[in-house]
mmCIF file of C-alpha atoms in Angstrom:
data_model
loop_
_atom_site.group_PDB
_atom_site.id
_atom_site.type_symbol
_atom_site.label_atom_id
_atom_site.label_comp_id
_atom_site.label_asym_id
_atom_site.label_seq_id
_atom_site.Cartn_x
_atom_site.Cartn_y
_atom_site.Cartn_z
ATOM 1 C CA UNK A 24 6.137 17.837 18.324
ATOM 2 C CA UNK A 25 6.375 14.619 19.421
ATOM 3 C CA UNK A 26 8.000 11.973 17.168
ATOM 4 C CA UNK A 27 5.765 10.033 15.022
ATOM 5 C CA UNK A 28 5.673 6.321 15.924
ATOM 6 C CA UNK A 29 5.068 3.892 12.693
ATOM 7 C CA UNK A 30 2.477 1.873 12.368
ATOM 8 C CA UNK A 31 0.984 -0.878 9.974
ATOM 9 C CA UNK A 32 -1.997 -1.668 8.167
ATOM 10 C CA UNK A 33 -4.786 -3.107 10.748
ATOM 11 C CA UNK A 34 -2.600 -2.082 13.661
ATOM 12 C CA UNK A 35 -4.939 -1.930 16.882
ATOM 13 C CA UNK A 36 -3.800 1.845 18.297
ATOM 14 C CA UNK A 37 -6.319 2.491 21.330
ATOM 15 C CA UNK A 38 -9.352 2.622 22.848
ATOM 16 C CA UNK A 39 -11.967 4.789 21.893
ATOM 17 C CA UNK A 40 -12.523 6.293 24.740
ATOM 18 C CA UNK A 41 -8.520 7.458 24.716
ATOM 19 C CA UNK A 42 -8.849 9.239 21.439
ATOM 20 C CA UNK A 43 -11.192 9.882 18.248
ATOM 21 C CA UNK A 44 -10.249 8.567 14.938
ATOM 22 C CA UNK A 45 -9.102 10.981 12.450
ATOM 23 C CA UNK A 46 -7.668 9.967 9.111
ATOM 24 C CA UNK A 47 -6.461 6.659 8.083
ATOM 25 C CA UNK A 48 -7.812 4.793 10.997
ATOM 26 C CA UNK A 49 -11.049 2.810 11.143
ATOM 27 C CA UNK A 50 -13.079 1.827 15.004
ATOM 28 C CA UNK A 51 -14.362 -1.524 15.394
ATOM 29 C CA UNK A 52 -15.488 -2.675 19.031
ATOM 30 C CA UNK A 53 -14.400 0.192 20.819
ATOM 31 C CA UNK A 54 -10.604 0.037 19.545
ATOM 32 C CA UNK A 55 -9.163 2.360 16.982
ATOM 33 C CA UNK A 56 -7.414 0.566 14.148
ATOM 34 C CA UNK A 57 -4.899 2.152 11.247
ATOM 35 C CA UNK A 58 -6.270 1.678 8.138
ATOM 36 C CA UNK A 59 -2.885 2.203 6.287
ATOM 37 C CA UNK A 60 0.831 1.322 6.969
ATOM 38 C CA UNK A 61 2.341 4.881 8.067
ATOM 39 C CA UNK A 62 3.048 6.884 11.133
ATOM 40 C CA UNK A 63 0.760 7.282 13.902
ATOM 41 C CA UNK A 64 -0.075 11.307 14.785
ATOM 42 C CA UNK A 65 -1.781 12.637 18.165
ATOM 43 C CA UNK A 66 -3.502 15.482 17.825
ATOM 44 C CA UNK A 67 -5.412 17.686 20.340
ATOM 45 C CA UNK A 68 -8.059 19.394 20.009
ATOM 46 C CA UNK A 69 -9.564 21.734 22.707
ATOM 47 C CA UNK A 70 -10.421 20.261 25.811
ATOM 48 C CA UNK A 71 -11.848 16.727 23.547
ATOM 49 C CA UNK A 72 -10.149 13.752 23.517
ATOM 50 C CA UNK A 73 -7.088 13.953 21.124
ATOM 51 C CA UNK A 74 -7.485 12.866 17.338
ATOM 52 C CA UNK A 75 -5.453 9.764 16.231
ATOM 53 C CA UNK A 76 -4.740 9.689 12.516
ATOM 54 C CA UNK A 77 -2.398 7.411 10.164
ATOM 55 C CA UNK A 78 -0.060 9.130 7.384
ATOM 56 C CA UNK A 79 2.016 7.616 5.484
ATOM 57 C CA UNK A 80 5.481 7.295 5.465
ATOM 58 C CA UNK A 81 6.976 9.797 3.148
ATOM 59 C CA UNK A 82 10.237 7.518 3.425
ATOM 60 C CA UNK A 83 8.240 5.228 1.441
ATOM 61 C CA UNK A 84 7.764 7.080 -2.075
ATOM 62 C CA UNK A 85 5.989 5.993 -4.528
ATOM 63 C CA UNK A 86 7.803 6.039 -8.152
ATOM 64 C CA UNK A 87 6.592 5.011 -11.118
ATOM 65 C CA UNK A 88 7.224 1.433 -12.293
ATOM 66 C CA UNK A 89 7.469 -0.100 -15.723
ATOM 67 C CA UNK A 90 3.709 -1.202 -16.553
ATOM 68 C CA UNK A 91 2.235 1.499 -14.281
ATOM 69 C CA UNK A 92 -0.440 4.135 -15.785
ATOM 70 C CA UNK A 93 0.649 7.383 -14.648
ATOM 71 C CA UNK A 94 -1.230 11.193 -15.147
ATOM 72 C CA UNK A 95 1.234 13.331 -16.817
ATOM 73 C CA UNK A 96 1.117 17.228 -17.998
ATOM 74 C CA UNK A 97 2.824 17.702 -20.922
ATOM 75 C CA UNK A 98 5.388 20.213 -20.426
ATOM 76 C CA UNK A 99 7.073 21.026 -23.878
ATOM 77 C CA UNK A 100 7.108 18.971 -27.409
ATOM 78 C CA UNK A 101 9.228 18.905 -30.528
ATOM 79 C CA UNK A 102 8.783 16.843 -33.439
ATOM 80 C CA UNK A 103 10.560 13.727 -31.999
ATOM 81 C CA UNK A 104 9.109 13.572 -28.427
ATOM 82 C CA UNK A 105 6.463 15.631 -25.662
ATOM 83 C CA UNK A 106 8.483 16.161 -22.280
ATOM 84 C CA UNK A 107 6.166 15.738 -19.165
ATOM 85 C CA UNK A 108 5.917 15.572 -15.620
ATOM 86 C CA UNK A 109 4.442 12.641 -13.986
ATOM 87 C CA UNK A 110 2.130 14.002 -10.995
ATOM 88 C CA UNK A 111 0.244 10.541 -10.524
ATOM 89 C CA UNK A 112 1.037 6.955 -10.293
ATOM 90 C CA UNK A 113 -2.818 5.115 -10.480
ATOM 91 C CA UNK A 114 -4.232 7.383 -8.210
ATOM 92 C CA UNK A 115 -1.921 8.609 -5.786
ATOM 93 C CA UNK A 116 -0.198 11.763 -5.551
ATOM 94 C CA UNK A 117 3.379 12.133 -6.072
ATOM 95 C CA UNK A 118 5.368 13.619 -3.680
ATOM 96 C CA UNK A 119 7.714 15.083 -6.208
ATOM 97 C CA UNK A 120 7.820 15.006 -10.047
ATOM 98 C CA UNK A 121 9.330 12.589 -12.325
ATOM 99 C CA UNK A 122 10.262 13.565 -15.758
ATOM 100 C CA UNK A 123 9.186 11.778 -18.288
ATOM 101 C CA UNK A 124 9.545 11.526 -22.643
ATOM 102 C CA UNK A 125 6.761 10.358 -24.653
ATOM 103 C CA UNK A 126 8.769 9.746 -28.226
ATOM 104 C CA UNK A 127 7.119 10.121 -30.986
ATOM 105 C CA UNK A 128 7.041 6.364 -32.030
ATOM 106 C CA UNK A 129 5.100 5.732 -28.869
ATOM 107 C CA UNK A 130 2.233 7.748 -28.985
ATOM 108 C CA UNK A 131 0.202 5.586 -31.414
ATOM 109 C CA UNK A 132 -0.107 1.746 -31.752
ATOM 110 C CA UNK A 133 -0.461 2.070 -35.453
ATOM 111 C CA UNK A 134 0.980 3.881 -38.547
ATOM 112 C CA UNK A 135 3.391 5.343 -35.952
ATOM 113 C CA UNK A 136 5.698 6.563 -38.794
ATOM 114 C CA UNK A 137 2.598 9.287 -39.727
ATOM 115 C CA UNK A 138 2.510 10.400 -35.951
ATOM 116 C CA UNK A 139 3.116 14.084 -35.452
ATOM 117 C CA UNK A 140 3.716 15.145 -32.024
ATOM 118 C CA UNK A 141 2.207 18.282 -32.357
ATOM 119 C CA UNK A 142 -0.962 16.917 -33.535
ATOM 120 C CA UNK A 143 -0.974 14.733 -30.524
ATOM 121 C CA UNK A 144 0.124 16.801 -27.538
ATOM 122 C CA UNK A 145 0.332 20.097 -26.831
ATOM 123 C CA UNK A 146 2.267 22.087 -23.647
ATOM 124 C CA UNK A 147 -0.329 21.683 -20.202
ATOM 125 C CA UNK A 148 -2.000 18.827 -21.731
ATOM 126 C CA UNK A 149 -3.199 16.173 -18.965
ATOM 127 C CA UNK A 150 -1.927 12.434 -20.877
ATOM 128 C CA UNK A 151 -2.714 9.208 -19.449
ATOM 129 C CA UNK A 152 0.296 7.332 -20.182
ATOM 130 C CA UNK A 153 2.128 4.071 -19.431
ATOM 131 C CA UNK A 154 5.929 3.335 -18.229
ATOM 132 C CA UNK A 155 7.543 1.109 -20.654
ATOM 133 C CA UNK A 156 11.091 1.712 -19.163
ATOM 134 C CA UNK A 157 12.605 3.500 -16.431
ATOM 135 C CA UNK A 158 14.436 6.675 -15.633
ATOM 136 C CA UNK A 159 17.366 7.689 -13.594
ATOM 137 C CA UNK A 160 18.440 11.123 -12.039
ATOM 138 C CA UNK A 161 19.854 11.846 -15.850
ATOM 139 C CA UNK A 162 17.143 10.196 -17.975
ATOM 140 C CA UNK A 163 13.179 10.415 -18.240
ATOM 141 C CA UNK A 164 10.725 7.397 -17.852
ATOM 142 C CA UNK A 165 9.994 6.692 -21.254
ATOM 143 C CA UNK A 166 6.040 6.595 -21.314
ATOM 144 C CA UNK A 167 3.617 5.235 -24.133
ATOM 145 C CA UNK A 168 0.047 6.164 -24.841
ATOM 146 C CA UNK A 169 0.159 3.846 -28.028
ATOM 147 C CA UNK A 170 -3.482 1.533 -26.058
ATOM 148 C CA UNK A 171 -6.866 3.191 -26.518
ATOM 149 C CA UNK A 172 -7.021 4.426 -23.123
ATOM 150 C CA UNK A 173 -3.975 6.035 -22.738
ATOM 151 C CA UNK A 174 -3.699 9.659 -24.518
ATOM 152 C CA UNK A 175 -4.917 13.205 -23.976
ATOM 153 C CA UNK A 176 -7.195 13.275 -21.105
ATOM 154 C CA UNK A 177 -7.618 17.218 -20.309
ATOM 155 C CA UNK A 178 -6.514 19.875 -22.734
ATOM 156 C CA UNK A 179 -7.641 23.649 -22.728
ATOM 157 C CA UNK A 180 -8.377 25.288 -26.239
ATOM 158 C CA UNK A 181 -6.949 28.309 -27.403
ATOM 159 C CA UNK A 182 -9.467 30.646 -25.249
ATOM 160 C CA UNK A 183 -8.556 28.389 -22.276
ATOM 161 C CA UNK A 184 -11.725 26.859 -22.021
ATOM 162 C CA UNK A 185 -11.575 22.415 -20.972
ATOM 163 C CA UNK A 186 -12.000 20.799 -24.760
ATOM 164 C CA UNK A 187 -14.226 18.106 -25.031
ATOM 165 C CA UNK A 188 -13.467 14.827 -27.383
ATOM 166 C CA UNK A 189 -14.894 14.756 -30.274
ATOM 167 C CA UNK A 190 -13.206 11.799 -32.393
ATOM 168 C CA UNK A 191 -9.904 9.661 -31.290
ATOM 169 C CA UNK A 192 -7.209 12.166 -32.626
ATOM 170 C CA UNK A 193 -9.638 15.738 -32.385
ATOM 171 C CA UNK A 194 -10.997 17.263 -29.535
ATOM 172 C CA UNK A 195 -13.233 20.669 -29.554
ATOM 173 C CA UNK A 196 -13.634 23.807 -27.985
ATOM 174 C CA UNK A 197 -17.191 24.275 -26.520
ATOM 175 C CA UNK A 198 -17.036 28.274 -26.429
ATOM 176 C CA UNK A 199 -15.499 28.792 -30.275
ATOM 177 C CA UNK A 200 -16.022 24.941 -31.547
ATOM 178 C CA UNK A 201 -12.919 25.642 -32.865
ATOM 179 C CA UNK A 202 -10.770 21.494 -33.532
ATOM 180 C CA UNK A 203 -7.783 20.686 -32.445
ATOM 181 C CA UNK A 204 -5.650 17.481 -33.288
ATOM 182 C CA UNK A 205 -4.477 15.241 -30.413
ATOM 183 C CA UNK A 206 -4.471 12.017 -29.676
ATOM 184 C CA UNK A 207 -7.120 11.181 -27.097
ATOM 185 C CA UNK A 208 -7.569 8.749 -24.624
ATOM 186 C CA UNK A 209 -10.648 6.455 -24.322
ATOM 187 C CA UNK A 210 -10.859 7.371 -20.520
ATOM 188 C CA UNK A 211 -11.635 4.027 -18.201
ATOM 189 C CA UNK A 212 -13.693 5.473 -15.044
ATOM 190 C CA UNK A 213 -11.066 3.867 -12.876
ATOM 191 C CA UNK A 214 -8.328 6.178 -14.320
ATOM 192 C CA UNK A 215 -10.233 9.366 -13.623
ATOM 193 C CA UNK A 216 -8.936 11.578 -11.525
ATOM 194 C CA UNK A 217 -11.571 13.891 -9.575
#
């Protein structure tokens, strides 16, 4: 393996008659360019030229930062507070998961002292949610989904089928139409994840 060589964003890498571009690269005028800050990787194929690709630096991990919207699953709730794992930040990926608390007082912007975590959450729930302070290796992020688009984004009914929304706090199983309480997000495209 040869050692990966880093590389930033816009970074002219070679011709294109040295290599093909693979992932996080771009061509423009017969040059190969990275697309991304990262490391550069060689790769050959066959008997074809080799493939150049860009990936980034796992030094550089992402972590969740006060004000971010992050994609959580809810892991286990009480009646003070759902415990999650934070799997995106925006869009990307994390490497590894952050634990994260979503207290009771900060699921809902209003009459927060009616909230009932149950009602709002439930264990493998996907929750749009927001940082509002950080964690360290001993604490969780705390995370809010008190704003209309923040809340339950994907939750599975009883007979494990995807519920759909049917109201802000209910959402409804398509197979049994059975309801179930939870506090659901007003999904933004952007925040979507495929």
């Amino acid at each position: 393996r040869q050692p990966l060589s880093p590389c930033v964003a816009g970074e002219r890498l070679c011709s294109t008659e040295e290599a093909t571009a693979g992932s996080g690269t771009y061509t423009r005028h017969g040059f190969i360019f990275s697309s991304l800050a990262g490391c550069l990787k060689r790769k050959n194929e066959d008997s074809e030229l080799p493939v150049v690709s860009v990936v980034r630096d796992s030094e550089s991990q992402l972590l969740p930062k006060v004000g971010a919207v992050v994609t959580c699953k809810v892991c286990s709730i009480n009646s003070r507070f759902a415990k999650v794992h934070i799997l995106y930040v925006g869009s990307t990926p994390l490497k590894s998961t952050f634990r994260g608390t979503i207290r009771r007082e900060d699921i809902r912007a209003t009459e927060k002292d009616k909230v009932e975590v149950y009602k709002s959450f439930r264990p493998s729930d996907i929750v749009l949610a927001k940082v509002i302070s950080l964690g360290d290796a001993q604490s969780n992020y705390l995370l809010s989904t008190a704003e209309n688009e923040l809340g339950v984004v994907v939750a599975r009914s009883e007979a494990g089928v995807q519920m759909v929304p049917i109201s802000w706090c209910e959402m409804q199983c398509p197979r049994t139409h059975t309801k179930e309480f939870r506090k659901v997000a007003r999904v933004q495209p952007q925040f979507l994840q495929t």
